[in-house]
Short mmCIF file of C-alpha atoms and ligand atoms in Angstrom, two decimals:
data_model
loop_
_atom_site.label_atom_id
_atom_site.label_comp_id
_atom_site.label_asym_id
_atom_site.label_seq_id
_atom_site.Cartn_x
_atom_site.Cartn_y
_atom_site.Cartn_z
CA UNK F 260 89.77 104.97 103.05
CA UNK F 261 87.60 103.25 106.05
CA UNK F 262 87.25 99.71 105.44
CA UNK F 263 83.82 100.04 105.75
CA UNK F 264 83.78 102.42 102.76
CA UNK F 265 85.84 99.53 100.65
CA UNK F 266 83.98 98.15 98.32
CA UNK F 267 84.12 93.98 98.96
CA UNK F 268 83.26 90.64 97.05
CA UNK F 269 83.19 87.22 97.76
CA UNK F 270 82.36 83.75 96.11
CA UNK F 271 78.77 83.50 97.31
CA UNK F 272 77.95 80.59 96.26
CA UNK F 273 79.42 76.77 96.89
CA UNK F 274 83.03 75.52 96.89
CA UNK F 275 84.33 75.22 93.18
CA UNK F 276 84.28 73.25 91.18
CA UNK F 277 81.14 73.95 90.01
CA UNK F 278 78.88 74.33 86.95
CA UNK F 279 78.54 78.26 87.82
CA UNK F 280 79.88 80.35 90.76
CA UNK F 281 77.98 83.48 91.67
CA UNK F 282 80.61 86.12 93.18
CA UNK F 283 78.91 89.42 94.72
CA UNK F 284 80.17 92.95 95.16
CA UNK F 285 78.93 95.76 96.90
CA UNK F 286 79.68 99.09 97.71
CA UNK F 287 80.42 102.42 96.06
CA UNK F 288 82.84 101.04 93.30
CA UNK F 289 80.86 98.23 92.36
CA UNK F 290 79.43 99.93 89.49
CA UNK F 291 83.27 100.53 88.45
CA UNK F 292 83.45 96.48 88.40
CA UNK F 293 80.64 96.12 86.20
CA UNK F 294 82.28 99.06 83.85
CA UNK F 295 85.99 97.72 84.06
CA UNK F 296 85.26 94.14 83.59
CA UNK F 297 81.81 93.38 81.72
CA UNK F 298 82.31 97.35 79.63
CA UNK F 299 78.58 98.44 81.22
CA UNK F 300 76.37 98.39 83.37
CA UNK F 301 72.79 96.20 82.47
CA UNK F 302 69.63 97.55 83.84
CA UNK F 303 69.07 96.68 86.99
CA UNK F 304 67.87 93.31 87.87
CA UNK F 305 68.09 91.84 84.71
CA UNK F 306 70.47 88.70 83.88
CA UNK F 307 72.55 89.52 81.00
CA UNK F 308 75.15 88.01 79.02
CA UNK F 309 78.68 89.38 78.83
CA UNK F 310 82.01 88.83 78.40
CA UNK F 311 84.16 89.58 81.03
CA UNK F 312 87.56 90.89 80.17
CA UNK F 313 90.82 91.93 82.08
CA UNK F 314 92.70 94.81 82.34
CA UNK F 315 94.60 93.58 79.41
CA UNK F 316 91.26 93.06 77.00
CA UNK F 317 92.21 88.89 77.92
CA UNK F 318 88.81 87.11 78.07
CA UNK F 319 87.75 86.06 81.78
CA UNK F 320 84.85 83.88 81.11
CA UNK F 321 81.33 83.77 78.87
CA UNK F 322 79.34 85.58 82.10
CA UNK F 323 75.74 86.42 83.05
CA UNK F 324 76.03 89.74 85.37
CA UNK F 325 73.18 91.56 87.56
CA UNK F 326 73.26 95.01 88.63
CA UNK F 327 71.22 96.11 91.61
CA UNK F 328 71.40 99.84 92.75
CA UNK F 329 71.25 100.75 96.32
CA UNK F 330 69.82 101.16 98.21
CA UNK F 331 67.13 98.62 96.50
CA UNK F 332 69.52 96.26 96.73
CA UNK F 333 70.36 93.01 99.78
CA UNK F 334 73.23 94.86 101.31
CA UNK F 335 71.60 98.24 100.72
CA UNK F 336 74.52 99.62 98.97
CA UNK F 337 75.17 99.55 95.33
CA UNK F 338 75.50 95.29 94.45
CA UNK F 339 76.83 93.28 91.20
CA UNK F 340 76.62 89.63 90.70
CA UNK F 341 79.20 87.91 88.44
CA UNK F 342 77.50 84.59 87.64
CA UNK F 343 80.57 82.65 85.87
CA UNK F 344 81.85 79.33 85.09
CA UNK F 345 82.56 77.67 88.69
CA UNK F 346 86.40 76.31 87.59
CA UNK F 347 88.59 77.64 90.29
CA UNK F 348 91.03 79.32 87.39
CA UNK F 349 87.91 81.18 86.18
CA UNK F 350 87.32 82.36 89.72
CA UNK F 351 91.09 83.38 90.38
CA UNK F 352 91.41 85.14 87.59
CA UNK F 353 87.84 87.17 88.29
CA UNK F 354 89.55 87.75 91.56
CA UNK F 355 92.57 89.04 90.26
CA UNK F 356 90.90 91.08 87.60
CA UNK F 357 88.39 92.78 91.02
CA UNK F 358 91.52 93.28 93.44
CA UNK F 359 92.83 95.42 90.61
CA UNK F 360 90.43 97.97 91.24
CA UNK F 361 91.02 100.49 93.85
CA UNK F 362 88.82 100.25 96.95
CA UNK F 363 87.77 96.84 96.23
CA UNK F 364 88.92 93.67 98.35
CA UNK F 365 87.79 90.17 99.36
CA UNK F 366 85.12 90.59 101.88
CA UNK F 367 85.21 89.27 105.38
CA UNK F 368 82.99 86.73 107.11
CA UNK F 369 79.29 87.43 107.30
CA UNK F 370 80.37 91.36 105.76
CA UNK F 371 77.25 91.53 103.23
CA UNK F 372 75.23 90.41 106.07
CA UNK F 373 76.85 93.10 108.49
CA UNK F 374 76.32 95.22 106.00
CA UNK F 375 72.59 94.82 105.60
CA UNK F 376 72.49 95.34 109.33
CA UNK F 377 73.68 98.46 109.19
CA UNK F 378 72.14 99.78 106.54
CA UNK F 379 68.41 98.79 108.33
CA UNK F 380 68.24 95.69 105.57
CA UNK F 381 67.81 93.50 108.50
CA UNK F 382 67.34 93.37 112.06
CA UNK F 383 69.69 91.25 113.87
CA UNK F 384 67.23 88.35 114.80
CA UNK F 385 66.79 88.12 110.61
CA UNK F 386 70.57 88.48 110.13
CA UNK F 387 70.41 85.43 113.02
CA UNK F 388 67.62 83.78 110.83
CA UNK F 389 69.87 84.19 107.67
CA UNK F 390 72.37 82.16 109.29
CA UNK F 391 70.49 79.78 110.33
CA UNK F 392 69.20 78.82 107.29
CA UNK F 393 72.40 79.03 105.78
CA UNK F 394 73.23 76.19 108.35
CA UNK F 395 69.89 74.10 108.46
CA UNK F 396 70.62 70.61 107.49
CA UNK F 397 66.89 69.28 108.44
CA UNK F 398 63.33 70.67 107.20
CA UNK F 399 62.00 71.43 110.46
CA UNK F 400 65.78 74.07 111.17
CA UNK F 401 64.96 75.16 108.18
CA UNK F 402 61.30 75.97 108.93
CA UNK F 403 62.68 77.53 112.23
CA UNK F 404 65.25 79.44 110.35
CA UNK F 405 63.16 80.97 107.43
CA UNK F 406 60.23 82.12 109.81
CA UNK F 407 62.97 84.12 111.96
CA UNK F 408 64.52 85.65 108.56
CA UNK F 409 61.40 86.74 107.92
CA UNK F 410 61.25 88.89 110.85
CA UNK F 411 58.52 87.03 113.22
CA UNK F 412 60.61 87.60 115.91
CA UNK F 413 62.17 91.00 115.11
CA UNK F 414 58.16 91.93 114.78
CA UNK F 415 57.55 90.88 117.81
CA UNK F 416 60.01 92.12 119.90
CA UNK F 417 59.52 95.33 117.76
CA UNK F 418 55.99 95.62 118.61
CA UNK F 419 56.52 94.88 122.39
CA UNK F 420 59.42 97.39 122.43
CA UNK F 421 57.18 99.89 120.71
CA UNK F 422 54.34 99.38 123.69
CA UNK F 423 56.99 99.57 126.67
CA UNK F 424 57.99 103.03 125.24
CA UNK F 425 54.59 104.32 125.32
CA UNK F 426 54.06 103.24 128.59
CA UNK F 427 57.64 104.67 129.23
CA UNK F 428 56.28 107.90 127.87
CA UNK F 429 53.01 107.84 130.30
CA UNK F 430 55.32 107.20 133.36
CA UNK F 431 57.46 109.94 132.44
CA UNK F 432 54.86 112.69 131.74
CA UNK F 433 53.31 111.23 135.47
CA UNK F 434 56.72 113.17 136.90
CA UNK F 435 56.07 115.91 135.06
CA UNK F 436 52.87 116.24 136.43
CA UNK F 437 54.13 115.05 139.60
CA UNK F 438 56.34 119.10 140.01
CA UNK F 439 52.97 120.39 139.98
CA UNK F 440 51.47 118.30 142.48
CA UNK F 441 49.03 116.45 140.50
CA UNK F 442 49.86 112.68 139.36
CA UNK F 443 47.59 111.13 137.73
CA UNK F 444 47.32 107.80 138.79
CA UNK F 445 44.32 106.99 136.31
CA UNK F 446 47.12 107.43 133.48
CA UNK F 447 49.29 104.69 134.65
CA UNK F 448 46.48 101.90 135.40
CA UNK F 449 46.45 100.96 131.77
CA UNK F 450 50.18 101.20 130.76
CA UNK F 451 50.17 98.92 133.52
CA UNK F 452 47.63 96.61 132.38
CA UNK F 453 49.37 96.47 129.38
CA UNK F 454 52.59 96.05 131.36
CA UNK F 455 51.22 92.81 132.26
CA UNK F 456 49.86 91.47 129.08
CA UNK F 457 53.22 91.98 127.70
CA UNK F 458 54.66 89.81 130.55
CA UNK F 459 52.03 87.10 129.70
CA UNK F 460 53.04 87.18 125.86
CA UNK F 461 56.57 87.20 126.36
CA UNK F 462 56.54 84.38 128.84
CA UNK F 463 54.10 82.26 126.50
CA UNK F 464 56.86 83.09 123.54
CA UNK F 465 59.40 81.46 125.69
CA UNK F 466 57.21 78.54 127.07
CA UNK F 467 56.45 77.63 123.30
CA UNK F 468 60.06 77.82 122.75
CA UNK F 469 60.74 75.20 125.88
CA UNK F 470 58.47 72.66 123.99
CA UNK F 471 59.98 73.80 120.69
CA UNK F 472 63.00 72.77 122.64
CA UNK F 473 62.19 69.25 123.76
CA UNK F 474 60.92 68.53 120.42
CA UNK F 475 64.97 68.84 119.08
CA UNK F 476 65.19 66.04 122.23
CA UNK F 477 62.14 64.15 121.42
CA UNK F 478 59.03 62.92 122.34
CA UNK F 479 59.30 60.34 125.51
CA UNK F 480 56.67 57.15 125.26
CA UNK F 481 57.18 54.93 128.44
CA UNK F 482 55.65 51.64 128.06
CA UNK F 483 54.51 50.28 131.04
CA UNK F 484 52.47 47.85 132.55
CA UNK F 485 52.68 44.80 134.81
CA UNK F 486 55.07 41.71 133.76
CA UNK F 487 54.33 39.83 131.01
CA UNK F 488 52.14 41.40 129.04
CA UNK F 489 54.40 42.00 126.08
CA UNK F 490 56.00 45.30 126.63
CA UNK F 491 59.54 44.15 124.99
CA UNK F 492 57.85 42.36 122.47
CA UNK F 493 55.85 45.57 121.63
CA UNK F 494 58.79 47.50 121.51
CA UNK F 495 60.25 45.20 119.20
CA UNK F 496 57.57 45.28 117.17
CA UNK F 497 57.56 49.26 117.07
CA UNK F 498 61.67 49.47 116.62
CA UNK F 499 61.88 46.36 114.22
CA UNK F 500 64.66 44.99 115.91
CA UNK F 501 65.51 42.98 118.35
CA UNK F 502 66.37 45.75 121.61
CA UNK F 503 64.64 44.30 124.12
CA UNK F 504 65.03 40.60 126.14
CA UNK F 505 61.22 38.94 125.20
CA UNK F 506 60.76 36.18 128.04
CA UNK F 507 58.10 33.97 129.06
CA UNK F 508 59.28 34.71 133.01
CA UNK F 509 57.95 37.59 134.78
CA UNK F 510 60.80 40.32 135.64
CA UNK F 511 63.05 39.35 132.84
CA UNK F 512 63.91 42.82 132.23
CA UNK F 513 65.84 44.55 134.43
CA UNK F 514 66.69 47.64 132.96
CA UNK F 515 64.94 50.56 130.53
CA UNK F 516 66.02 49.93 127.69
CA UNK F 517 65.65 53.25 125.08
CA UNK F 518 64.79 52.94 121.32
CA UNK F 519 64.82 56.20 119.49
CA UNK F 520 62.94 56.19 116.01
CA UNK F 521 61.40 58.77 113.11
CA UNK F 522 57.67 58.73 113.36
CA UNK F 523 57.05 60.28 110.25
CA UNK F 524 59.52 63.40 110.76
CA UNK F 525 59.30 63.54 114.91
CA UNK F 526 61.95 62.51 116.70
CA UNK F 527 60.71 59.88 119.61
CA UNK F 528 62.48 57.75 122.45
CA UNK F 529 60.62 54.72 123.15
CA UNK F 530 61.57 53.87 126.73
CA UNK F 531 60.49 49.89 127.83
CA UNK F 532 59.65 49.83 131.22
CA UNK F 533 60.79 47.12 133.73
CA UNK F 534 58.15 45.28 134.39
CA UNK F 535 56.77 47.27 137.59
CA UNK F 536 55.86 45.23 140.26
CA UNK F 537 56.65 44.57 143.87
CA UNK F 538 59.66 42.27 144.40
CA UNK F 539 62.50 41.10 146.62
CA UNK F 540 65.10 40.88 144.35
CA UNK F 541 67.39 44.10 144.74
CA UNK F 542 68.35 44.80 141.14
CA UNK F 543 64.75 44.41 140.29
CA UNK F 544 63.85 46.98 142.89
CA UNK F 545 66.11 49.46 141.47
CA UNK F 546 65.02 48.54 137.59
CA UNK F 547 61.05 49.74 139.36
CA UNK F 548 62.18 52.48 141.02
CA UNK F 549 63.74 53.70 137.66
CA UNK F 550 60.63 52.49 135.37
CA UNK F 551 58.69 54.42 137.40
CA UNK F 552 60.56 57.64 137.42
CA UNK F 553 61.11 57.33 133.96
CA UNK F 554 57.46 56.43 132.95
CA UNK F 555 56.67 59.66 135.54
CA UNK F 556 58.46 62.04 133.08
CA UNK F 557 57.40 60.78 130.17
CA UNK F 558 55.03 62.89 127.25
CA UNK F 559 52.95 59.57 126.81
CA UNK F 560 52.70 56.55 128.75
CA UNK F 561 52.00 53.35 126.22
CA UNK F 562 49.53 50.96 129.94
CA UNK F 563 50.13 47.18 127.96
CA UNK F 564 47.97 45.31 129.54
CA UNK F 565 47.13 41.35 128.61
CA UNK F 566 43.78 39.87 128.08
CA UNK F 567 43.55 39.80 132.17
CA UNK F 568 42.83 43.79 132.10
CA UNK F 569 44.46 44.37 135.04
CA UNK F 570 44.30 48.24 136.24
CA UNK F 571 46.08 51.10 135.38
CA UNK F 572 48.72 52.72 137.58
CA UNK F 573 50.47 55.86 136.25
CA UNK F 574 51.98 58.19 138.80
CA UNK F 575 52.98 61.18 136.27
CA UNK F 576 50.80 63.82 134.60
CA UNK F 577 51.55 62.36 130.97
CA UNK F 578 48.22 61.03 129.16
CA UNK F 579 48.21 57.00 129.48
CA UNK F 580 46.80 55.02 126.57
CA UNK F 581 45.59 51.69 127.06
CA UNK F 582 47.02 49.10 125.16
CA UNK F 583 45.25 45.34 125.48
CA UNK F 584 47.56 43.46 124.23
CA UNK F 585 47.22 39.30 122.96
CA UNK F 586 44.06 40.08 121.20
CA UNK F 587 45.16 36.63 118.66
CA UNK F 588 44.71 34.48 122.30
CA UNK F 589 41.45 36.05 123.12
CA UNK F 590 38.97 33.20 122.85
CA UNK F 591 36.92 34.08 119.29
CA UNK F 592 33.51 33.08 120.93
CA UNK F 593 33.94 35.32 124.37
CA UNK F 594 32.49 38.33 124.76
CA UNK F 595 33.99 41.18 122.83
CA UNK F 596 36.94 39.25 121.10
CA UNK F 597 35.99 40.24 117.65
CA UNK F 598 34.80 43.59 118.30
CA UNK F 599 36.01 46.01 115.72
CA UNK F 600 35.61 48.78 117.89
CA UNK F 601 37.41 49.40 120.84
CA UNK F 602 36.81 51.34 123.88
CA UNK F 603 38.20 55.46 123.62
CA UNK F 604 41.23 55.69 123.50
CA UNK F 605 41.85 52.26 123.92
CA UNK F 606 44.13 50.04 121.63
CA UNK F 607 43.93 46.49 120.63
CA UNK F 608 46.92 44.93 119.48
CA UNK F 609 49.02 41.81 119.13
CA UNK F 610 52.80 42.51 119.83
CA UNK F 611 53.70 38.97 118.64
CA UNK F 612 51.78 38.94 115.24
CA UNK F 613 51.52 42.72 114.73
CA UNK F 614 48.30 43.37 114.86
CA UNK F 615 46.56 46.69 115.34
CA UNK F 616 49.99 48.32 115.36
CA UNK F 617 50.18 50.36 112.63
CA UNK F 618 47.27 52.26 114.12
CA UNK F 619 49.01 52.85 117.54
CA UNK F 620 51.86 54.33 115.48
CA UNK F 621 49.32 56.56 113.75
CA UNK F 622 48.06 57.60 116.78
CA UNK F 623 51.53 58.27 118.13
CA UNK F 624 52.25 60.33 114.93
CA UNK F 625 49.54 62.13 115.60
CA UNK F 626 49.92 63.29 119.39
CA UNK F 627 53.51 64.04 118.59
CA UNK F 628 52.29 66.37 115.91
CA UNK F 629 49.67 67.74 118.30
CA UNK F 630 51.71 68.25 121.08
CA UNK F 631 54.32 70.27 119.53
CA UNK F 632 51.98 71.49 116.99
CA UNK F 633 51.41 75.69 117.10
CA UNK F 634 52.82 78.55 115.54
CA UNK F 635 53.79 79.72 118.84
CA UNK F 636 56.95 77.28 119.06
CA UNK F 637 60.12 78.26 117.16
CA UNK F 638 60.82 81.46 117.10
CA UNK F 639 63.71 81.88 119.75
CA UNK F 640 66.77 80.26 118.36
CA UNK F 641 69.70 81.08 120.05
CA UNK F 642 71.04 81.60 123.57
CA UNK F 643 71.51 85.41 123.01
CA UNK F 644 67.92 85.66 121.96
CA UNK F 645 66.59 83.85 125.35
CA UNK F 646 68.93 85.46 127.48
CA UNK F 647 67.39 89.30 126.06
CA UNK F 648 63.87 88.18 126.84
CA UNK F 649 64.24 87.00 130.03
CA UNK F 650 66.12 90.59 131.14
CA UNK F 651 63.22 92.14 129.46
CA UNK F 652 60.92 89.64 131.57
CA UNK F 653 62.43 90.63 134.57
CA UNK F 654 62.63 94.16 134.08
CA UNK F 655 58.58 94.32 133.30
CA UNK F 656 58.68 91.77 136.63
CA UNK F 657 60.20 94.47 138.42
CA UNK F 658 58.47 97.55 136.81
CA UNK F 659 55.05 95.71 137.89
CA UNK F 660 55.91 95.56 141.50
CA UNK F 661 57.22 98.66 142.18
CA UNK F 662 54.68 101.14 140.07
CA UNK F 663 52.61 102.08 143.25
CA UNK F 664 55.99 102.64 145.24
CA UNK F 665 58.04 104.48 142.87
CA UNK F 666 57.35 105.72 139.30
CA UNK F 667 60.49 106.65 138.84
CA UNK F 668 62.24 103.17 139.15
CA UNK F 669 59.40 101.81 137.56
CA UNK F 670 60.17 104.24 134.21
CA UNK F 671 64.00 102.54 134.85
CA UNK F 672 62.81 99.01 134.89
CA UNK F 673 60.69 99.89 131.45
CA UNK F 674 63.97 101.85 130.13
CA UNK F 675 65.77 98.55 130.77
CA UNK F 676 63.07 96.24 129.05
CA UNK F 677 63.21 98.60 126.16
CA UNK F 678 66.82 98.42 126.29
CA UNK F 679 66.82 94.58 126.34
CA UNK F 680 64.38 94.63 123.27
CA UNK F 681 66.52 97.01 121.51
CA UNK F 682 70.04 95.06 121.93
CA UNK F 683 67.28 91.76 120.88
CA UNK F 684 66.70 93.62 117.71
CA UNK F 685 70.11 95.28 117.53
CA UNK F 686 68.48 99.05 117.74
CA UNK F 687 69.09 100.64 120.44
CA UNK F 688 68.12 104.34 120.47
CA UNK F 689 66.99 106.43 123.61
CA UNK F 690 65.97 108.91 121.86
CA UNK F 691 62.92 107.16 121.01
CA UNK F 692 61.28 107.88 124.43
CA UNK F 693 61.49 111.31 123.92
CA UNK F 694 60.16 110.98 120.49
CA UNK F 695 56.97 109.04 121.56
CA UNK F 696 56.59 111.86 124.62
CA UNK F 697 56.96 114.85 122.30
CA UNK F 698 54.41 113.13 120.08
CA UNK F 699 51.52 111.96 121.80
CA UNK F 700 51.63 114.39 125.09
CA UNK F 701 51.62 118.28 125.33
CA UNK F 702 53.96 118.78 128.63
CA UNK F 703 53.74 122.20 127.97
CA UNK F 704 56.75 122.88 129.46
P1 GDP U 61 57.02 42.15 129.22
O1 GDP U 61 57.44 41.51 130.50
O2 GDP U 61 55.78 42.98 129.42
O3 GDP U 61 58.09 42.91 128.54
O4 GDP U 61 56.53 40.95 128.26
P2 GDP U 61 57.33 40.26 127.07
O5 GDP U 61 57.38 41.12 125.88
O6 GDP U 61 58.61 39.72 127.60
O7 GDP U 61 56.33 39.08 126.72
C1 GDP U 61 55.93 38.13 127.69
C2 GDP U 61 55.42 36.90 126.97
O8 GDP U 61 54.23 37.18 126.26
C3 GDP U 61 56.40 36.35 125.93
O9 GDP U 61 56.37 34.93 125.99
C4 GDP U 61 55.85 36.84 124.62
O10 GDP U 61 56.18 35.96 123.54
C5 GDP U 61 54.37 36.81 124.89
N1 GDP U 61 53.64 37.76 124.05
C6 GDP U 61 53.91 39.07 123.88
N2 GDP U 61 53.01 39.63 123.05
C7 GDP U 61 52.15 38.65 122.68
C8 GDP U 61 51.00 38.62 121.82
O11 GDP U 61 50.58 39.60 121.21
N3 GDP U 61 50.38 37.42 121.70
C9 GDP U 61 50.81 36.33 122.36
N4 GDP U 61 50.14 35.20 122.16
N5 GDP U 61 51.89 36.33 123.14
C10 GDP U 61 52.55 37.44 123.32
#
């Protein structure tokens, strides 16, 4: 017998010991299990209480069992669950007592999954997704992994596959037309046109993903800001320890020093600036040169500035907050010290006594959520996955460029899309295009 024909089971649930062990079976025998070990088989899906016995009538364990016919079932084929005491005697002797059985073995790794595959269960981005879940260890993998087990992906890539083999379709019945002398170009304007949104969605998929991406990195926040004007000791204040050098001499520090902390789930690297200035001193020059490339690439840039106000001066695209800092030395009686209200988006804090900090952190909560906020963001999450959508990127790329020279290559570049799309989703099946042609056009041929 094939050993894809065995029938296989495998603990499914943790490492014993534990209070109960779930092992699953599937295949054609695994109704046999249910009648050799627990004397019948339940209804389906319903928990029930048996005791399971050996070959030898010897008691295996006080068990709840499920039965779940195929192909309503996860793997598709015929499925039993042994729920049972999770002591690992308990569990050797279960396996003992399912060895026994002819066709029935220990399943390999990821099997019931493969399984599912091929019996259309799952497509392989969700058979990816199941993995990953399996493997999440923080909420937001887990978010990533559910939403791709439950096919967002797969859809997708579905859907597009589905519209590149109707255009396909149109390019190919433009030959046929073609042996008679008449192509009509009209027909291929809006596969084209739809050619091109599917580039635009595709690439926006993958852009989401690159933010998705540098959210697993983090969100940068450069302070900045001339000498002085409290940038360590705001730093200190936001990491709560002591990371930075706070002097009362201009240029004190040197170097960008990097915090990384949680704000409120999101991952962000505080980066303190040297203070940027011009000087003489070489090891001060280079400590500029990198605050200011570093500030450059930042998401945010924190501008600390002192009661003087002195200007801004950001050279990167990132959005730069103001931050007056030393509101406590402002004199009470001059003009705006005890306003409540400060300017848009401007901030008002003291670094040394911690004033007005806990609403910059809100703030910074806040833009972090925004920025890699979106449904969009998540759904690629593995190498394979990327690597399948760029082909089919470049394949549409090429299909675009060469429609008004050559339909023919042009039908090739979409066959290859499709063909990326299909290995994405683990389907690949020419005869699809033919389908969709016999279906929607009379060639009459
Ligand atoms: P940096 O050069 O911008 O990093 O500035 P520092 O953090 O080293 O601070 C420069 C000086 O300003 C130090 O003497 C700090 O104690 C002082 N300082 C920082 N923040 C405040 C503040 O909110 N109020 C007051 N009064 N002094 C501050």
């Amino acid at each position: 017998m094939h050993s894809k024909d065995q029938t296989i089971f495998a603990l499914s649930s943790g490492r014993p010991p534990s209070a109960i062990a779930i092992v699953r079976v599937s295949g054609s025998q695994a109704a046999q299990t249910l009648r050799r070990l627990a004397g019948k088989i339940p209804q389906p899906r319903r928990a029930t209480r048996v005791l399971l016995r050996d070959d030898e009538r010897e008691p295996i364990d006080d068990a709840v069992v499920l039965w779940f016919s195929g192909p309503a079932s996860a793997t598709g084929e015929d499925v039993a669950e042994f729920h049972v005491h999770g002591g690992r005697a308990v569990l050797a002797s279960l396996f003992a007592a399912l060895s026994a059985i002819e066709d029935v073995r220990a399943a390999e790794p990821g099997e019931f999954t493969r399984r599912a595959f091929e019996n259309g269960k799952l497509d392989l981005t969700e058979a990816e997704g199941l993995d990953d879940l399996v493997h999440a260890d923080t909420d937001r993998q887990r978010r990533k992994a559910l939403r791709q087990l439950k096919g967002l992906l797969g859809d997708r890539a579905r859907s597009w596959r589905a519209q590149i083999i109707e255009a396909s379709a149109l390019f190919e019945a433009g030959f046929d037309f073609a042996d008679e002398g008449d192509v009509p170009a009209e027909l291929l304007a809006p596969a084209l046109a739809g050619i091109r949104r599917l580039l635009s969605e595709i690439e926006h998929v993958l852009a989401a993903e690159q933010r998705s991406e540098r959210l697993r990195e983090g969100l940068v926040v450069a302070i900045a800001g001339p000498p002085n004007v409290g940038k360590s000791t705001l730093m200190n204040q936001l990491a709560r320890r002591e990371v930075a050098i706070v002097s009362p001499h201009a240029g004190t520090t040197r170097d960008i020093i990097e915090v990384s902390l949680d704000l409120d789930g999101y991952p962000v690297t505080v980066i303190d600036t040297a203070g940027i200035r011009q000087t003489d001193d070489p090891v001060e020059q280079e400590g500029v040169r990198r605050a200011r490339a570093r500030a450059a690439e930042s998401d945010l840039v924190l501008w600390i500035s002192d009661a003087a106000g002195q200007a801004i001066s950001n050279e990167g695209d990132a959005p730069v907050w103001l931050v007056r800092n030393k509101i406590d030395l402002a004199d009470p009686n001059g003009p705006g010290a005890n306003s409540e209200q400060s300017a848009a988006g401007e901030f008002r804090i003291s670094a040394a006594r911690g004033d007005g900090i806990t609403d910059l952190i809100t703030a910074m909560v806040a833009f972090a959520r925004d920025y890699f906020g979106g449904d969009e963001g998540g759904l690629i999450s593995r190498q394979r996955q990327r690597e399948l959508l760029g082909e089919t990127m470049a394949a549409l790329r090429r299909c675009v460029e060469i429609a008004g020279t050559s339909e023919e290559l042009a039908a090739e570049d979409l066959r290859r899309a499709s063909f990326s799309l299909g290995r994405l989703i683990g389907r690949v099946d020419v005869e699809d295009i033919l389908d969709v042609i016999f279906r929607d056009f009379c060639i009459g041929k």
